[in-house]
PDB file of C-alpha atoms in Angstrom:
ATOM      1  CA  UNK A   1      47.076   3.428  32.529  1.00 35.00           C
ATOM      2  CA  UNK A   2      43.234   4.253  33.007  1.00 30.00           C
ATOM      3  CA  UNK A   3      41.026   1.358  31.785  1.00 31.00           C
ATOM      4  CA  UNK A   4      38.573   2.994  30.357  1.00 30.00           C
ATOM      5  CA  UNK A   5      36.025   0.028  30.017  1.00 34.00           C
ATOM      6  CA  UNK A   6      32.485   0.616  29.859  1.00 34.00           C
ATOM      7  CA  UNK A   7      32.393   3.975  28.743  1.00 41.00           C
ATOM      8  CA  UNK A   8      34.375   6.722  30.348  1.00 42.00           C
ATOM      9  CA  UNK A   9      36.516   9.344  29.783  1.00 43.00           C
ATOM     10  CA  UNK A  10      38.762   9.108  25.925  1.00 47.00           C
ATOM     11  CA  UNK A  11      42.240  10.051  25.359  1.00 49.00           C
ATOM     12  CA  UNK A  12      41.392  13.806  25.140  1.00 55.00           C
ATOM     13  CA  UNK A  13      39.448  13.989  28.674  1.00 55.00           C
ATOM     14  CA  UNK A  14      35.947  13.894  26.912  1.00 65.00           C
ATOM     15  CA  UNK A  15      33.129  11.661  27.851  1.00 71.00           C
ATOM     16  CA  UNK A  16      31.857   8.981  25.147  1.00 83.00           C
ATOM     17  CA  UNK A  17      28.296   7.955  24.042  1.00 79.00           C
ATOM     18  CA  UNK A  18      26.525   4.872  23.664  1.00 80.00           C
ATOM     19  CA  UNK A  19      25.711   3.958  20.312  1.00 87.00           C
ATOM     20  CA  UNK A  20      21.642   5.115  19.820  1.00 91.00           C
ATOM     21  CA  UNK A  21      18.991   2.898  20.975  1.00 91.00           C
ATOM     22  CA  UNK A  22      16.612   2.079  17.919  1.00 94.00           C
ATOM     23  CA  UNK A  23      13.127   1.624  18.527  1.00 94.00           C
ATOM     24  CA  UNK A  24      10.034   1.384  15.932  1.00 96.00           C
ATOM     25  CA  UNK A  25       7.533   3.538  15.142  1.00 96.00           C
ATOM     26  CA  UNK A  26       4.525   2.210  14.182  1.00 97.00           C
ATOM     27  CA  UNK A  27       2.009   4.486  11.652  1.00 97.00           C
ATOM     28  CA  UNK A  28      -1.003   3.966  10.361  1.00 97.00           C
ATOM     29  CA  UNK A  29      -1.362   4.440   6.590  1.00 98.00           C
ATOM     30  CA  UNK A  30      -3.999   7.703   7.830  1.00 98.00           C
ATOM     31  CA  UNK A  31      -0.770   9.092   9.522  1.00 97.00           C
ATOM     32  CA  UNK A  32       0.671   8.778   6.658  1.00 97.00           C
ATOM     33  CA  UNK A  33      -1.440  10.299   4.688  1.00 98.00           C
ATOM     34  CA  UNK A  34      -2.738  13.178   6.533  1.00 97.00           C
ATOM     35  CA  UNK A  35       0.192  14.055   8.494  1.00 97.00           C
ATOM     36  CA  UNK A  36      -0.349  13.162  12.755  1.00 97.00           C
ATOM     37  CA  UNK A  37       1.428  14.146  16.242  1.00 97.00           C
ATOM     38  CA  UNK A  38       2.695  10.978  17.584  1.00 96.00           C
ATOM     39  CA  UNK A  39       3.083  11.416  21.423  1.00 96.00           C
ATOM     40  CA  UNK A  40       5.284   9.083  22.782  1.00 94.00           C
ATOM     41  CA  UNK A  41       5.711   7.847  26.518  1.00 93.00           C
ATOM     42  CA  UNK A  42       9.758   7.035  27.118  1.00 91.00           C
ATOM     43  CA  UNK A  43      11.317   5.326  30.520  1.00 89.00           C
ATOM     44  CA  UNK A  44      15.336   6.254  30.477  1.00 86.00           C
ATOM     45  CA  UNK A  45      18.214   5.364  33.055  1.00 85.00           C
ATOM     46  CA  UNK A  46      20.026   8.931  33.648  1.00 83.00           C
ATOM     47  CA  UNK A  47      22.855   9.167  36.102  1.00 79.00           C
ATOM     48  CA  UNK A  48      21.980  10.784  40.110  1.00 82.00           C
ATOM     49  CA  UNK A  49      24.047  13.641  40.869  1.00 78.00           C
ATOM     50  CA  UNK A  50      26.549  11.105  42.762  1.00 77.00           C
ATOM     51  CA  UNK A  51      27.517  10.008  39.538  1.00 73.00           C
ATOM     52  CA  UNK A  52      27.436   6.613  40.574  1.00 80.00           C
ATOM     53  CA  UNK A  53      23.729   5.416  41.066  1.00 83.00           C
ATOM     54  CA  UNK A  54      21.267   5.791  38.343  1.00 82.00           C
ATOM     55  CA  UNK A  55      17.476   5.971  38.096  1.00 86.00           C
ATOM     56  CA  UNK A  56      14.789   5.578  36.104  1.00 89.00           C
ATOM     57  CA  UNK A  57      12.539   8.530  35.021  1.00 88.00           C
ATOM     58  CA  UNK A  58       9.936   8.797  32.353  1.00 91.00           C
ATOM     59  CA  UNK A  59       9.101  11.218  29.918  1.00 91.00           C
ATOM     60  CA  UNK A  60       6.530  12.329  26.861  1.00 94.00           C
ATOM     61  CA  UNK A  61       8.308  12.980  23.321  1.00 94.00           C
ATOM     62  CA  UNK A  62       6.531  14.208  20.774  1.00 95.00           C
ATOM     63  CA  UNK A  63       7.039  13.428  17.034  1.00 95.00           C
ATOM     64  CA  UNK A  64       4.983  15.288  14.250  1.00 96.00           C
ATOM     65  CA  UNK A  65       4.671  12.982  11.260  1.00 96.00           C
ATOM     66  CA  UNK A  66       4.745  14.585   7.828  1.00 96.00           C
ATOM     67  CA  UNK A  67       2.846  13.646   5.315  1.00 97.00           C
ATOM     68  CA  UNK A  68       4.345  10.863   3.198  1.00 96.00           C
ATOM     69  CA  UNK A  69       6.482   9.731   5.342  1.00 97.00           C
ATOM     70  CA  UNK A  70       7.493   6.294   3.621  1.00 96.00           C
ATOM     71  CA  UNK A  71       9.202   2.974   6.002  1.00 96.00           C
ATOM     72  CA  UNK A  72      12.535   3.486   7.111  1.00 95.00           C
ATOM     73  CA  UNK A  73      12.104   7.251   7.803  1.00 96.00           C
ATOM     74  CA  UNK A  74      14.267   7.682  10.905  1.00 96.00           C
ATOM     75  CA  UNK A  75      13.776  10.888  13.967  1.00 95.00           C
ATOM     76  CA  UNK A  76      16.199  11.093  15.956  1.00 95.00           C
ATOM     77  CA  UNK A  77      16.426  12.803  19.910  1.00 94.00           C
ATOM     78  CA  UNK A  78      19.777  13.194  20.467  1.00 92.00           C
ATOM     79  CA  UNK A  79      20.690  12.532  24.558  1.00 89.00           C
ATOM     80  CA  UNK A  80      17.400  11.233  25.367  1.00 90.00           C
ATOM     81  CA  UNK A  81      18.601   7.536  25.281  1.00 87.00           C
ATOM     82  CA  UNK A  82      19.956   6.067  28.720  1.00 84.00           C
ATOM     83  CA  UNK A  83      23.121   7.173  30.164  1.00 80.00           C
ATOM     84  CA  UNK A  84      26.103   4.959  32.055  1.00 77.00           C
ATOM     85  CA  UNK A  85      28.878   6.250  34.235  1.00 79.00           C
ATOM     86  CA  UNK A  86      31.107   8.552  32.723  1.00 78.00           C
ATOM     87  CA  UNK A  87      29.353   8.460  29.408  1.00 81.00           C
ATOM     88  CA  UNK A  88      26.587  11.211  27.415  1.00 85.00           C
ATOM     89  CA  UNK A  89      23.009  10.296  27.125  1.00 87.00           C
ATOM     90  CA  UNK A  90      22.744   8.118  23.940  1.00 89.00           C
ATOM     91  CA  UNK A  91      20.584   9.236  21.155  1.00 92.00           C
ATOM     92  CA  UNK A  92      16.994   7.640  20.786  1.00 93.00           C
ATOM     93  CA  UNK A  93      16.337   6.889  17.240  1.00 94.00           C
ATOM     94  CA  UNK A  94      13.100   5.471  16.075  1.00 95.00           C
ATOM     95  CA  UNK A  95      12.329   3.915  12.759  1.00 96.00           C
ATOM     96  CA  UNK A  96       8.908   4.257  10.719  1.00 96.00           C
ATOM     97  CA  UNK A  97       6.747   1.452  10.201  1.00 97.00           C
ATOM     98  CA  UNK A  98       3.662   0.945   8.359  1.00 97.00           C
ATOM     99  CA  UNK A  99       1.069  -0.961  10.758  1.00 97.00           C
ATOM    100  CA  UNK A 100      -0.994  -3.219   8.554  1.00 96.00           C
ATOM    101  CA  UNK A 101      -4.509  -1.911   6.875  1.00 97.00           C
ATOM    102  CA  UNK A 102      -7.229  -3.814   6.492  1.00 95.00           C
ATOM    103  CA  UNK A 103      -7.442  -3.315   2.922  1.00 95.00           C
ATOM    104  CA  UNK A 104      -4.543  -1.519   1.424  1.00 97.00           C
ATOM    105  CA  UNK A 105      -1.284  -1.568   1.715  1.00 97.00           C
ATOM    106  CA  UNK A 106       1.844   0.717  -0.477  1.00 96.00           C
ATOM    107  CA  UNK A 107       4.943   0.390  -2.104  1.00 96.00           C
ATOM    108  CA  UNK A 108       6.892   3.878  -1.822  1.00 95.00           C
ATOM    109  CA  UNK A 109       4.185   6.512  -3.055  1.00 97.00           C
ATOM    110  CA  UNK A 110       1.789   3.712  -4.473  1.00 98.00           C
ATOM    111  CA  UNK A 111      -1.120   2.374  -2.894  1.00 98.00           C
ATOM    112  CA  UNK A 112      -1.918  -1.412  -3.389  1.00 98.00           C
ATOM    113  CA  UNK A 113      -5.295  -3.043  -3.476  1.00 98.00           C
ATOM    114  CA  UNK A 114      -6.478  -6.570  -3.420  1.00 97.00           C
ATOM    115  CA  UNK A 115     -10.132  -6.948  -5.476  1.00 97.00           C
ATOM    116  CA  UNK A 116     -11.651 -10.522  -4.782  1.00 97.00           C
ATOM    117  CA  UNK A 117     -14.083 -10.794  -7.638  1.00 97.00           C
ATOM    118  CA  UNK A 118     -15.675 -14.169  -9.232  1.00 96.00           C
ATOM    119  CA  UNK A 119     -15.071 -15.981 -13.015  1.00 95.00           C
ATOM    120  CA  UNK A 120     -18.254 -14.329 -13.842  1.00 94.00           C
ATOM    121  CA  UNK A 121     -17.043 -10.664 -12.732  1.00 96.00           C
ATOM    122  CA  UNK A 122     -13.450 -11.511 -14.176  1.00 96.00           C
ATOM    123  CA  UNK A 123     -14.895 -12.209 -18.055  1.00 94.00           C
ATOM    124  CA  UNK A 124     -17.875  -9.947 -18.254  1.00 94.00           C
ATOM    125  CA  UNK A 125     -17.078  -7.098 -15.831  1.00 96.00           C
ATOM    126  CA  UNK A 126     -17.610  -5.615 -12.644  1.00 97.00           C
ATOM    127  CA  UNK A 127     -17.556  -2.171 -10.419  1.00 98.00           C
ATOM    128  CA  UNK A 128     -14.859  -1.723  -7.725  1.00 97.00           C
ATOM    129  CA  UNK A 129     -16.122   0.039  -4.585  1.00 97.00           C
ATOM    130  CA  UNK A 130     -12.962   1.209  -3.150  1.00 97.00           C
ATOM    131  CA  UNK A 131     -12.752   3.198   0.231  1.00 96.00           C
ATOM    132  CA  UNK A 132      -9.420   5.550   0.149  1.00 97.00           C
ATOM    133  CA  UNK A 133      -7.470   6.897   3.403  1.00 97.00           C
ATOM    134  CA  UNK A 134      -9.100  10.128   3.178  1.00 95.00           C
ATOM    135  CA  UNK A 135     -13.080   8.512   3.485  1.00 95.00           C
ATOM    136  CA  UNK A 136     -13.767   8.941  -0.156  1.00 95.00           C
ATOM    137  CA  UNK A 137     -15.762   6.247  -1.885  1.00 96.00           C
ATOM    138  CA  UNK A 138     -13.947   5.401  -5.679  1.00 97.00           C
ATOM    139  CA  UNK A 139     -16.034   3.337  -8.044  1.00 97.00           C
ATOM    140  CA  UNK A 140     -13.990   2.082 -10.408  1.00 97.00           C
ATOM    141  CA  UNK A 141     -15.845   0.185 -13.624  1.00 97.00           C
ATOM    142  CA  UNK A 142     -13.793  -2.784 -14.679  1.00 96.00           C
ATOM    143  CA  UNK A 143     -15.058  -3.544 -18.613  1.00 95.00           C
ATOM    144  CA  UNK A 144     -11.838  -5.257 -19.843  1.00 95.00           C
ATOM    145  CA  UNK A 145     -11.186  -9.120 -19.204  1.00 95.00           C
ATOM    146  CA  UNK A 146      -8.966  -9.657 -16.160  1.00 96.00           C
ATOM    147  CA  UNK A 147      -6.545 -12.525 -17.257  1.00 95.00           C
ATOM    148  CA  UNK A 148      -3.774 -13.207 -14.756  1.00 94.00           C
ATOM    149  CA  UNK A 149      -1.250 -10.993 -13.687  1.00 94.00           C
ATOM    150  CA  UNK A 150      -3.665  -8.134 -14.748  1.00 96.00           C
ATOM    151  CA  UNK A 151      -2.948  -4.988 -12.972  1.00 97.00           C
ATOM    152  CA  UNK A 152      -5.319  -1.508 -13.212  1.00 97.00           C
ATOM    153  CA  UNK A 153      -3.345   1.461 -12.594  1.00 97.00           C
ATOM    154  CA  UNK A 154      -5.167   4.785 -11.065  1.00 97.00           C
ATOM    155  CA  UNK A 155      -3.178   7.847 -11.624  1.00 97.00           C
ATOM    156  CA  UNK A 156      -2.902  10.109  -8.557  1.00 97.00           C
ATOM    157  CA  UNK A 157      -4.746   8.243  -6.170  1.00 97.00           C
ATOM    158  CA  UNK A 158      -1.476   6.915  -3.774  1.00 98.00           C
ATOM    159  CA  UNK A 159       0.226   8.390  -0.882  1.00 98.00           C
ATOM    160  CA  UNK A 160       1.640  11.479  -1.288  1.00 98.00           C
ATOM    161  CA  UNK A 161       5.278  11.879  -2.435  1.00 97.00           C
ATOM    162  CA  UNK A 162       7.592  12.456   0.358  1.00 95.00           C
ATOM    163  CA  UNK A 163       9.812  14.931  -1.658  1.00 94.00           C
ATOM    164  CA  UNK A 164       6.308  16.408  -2.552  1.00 96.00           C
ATOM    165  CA  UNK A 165       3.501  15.910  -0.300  1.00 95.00           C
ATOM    166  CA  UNK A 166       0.817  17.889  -2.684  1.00 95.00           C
ATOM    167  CA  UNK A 167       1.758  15.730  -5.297  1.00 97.00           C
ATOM    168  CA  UNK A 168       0.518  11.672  -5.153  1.00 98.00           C
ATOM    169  CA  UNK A 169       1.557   8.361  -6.553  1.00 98.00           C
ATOM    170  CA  UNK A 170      -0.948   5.770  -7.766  1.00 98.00           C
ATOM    171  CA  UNK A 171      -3.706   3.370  -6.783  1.00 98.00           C
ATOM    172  CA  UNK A 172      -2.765   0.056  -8.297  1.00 98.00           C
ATOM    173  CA  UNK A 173      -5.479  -2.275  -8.506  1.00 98.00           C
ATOM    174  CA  UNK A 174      -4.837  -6.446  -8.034  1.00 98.00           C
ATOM    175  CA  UNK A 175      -7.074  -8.860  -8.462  1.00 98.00           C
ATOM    176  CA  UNK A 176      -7.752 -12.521  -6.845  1.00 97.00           C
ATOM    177  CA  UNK A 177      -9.988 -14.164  -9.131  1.00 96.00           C
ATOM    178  CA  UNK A 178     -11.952 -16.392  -7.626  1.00 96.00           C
ATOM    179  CA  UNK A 179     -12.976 -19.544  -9.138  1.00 94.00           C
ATOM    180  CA  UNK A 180     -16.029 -22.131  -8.540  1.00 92.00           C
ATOM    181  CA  UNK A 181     -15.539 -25.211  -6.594  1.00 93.00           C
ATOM    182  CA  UNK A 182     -18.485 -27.608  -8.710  1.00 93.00           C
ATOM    183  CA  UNK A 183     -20.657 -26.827 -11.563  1.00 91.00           C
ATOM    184  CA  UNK A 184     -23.756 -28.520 -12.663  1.00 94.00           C
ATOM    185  CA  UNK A 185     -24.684 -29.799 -16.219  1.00 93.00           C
ATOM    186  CA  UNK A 186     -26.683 -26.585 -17.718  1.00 92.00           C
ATOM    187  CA  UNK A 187     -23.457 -24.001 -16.707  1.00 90.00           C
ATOM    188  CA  UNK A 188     -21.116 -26.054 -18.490  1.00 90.00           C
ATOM    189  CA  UNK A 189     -23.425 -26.390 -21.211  1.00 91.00           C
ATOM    190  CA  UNK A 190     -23.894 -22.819 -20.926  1.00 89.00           C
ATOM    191  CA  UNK A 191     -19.902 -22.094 -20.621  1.00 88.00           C
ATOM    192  CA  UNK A 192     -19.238 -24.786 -23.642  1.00 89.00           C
ATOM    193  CA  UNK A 193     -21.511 -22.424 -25.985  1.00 88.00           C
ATOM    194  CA  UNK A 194     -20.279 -19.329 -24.997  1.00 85.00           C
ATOM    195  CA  UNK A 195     -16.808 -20.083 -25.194  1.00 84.00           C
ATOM    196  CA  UNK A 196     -15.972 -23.320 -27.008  1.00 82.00           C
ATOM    197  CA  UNK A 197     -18.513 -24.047 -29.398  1.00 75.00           C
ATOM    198  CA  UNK A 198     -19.510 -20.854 -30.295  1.00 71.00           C
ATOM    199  CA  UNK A 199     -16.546 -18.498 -29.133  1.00 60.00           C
ATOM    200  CA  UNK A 200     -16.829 -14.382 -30.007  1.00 59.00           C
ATOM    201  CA  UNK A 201     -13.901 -14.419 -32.835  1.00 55.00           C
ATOM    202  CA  UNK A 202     -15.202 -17.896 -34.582  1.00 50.00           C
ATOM    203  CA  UNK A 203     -18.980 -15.897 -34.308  1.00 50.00           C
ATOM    204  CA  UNK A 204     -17.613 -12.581 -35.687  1.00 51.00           C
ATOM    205  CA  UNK A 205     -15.613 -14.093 -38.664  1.00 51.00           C
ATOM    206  CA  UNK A 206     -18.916 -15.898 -39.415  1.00 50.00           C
ATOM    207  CA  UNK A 207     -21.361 -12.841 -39.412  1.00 53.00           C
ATOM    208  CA  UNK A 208     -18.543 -11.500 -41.508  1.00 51.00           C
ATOM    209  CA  UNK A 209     -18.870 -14.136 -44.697  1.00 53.00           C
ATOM    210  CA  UNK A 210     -22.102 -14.249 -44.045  1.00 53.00           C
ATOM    211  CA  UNK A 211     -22.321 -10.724 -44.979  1.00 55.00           C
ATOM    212  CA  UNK A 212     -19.813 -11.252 -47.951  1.00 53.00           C
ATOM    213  CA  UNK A 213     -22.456 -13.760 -49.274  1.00 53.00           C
ATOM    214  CA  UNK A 214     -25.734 -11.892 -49.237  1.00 52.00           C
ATOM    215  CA  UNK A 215     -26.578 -10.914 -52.544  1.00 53.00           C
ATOM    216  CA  UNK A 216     -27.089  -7.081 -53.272  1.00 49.00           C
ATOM    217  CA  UNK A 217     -30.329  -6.073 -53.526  1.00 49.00           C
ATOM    218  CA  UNK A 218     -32.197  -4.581 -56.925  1.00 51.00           C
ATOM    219  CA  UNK A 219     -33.032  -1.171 -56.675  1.00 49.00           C
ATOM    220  CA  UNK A 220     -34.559  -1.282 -60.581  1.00 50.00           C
ATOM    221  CA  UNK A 221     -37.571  -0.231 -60.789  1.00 49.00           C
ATOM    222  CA  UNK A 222     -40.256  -2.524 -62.725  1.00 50.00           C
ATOM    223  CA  UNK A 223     -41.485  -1.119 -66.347  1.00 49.00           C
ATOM    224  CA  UNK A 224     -45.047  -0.456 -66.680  1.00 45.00           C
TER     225      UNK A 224
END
């Protein structure tokens, strides 16, 4: 019997393949994006024409990313992998990865964004400067109270869909309120009458029976 071993020829006189060799490709969100050509500098063993030494040779691949391509997208080159005695060229596979961004980072088609904003900004409001992938600047207004957990959703302004690239997911805004280490007698005497002595829906309800309370004015004129 032939011991076939490390490869060789199978029952039926044809030569196996190595199982693929993975390797990670790592994109920028801007690949992502806009779409990119990824050239790609390979070294592979491939069998002399003895068929018993080997040798190493390089060579340039060449990947063209599509737009919204999301992690986990895999290209395969079939036979460009390295190659053993008696066996095919394995395939090359390589695996998208998202390289980190300074400022963003996504979760399939949405784009996430950290804010960093103060107490001050986080209870009376604030405006977002916001650079996207494409150079744009997006000022976004922030009016409503950000309590935890509070999320701001911007339609449209993601990555674009995979399935879809002219259509886009969303921005989704997060926000790390930031809070003050120390402060000094007139803030929390300013806080304490803002807030707890005086707060908005104790001051409305009082303007309001106020009102109920002011007696109605006489619009009779005097007699001569």
């Amino acid at each position: 019997d032939r011991n076939l071993g490390f490869g060789g020829l199978d029952g039926r006189g044809r030569k196996k393949q190595d199982a693929p060799i993975v390797r990670d490709l790592l994109l920028s969100l801007e690949d992502c994006y806009h779409g990119a050509v990824k050239k790609i500098k390979i070294s592979r063993r491939v069998m002399n024409d003895d068929g018993i030494t080997s040798s190493i040779r390089e060579k340039i691949l060449s990947i063209t990313v599509k737009r919204g391509w999301l992690p986990g997208t895999k290209v395969t080159f079939e036979g460009e992998g390295d190659q053993g005695p008696n066996t095919n060229p394995s395939d090359l596979v390589f695996t998208v990865k998202d390289k980190p961004h300074p400022h963003l980072r996504r979760e399939n088609a949405d784009l996430i964004y950290t804010a960093k904003i103060n107490l001050g900004q986080a209870l009376t409001g604030t405006t977002l400067h916001i650079e996207h992938l494409d150079g744009r600047k997006l000022d976004i207004p922030i009016n409503e109270i950000v309590k935890p957990g509070y999320k701001r959703r911007i339609p449209g302004q993601g990555m674009p869909l995979m399935s879809n690239p002219e259509k886009y997911g969303d921005l989704i805004i997060e926000f790390d309120v930031e809070y003050p280490n120390s402060l000094n007698s007139d803030q929390k005497l300013y806080i304490k009458e803002a807030l707890i002595n005086n707060p908005p829906a104790k001051k409305a309800h009082h303007q309001h029976n106020q009102q109920k309370k002011k007696p109605a004015a006489n619009n009779d004129d005097d007699d001569d």
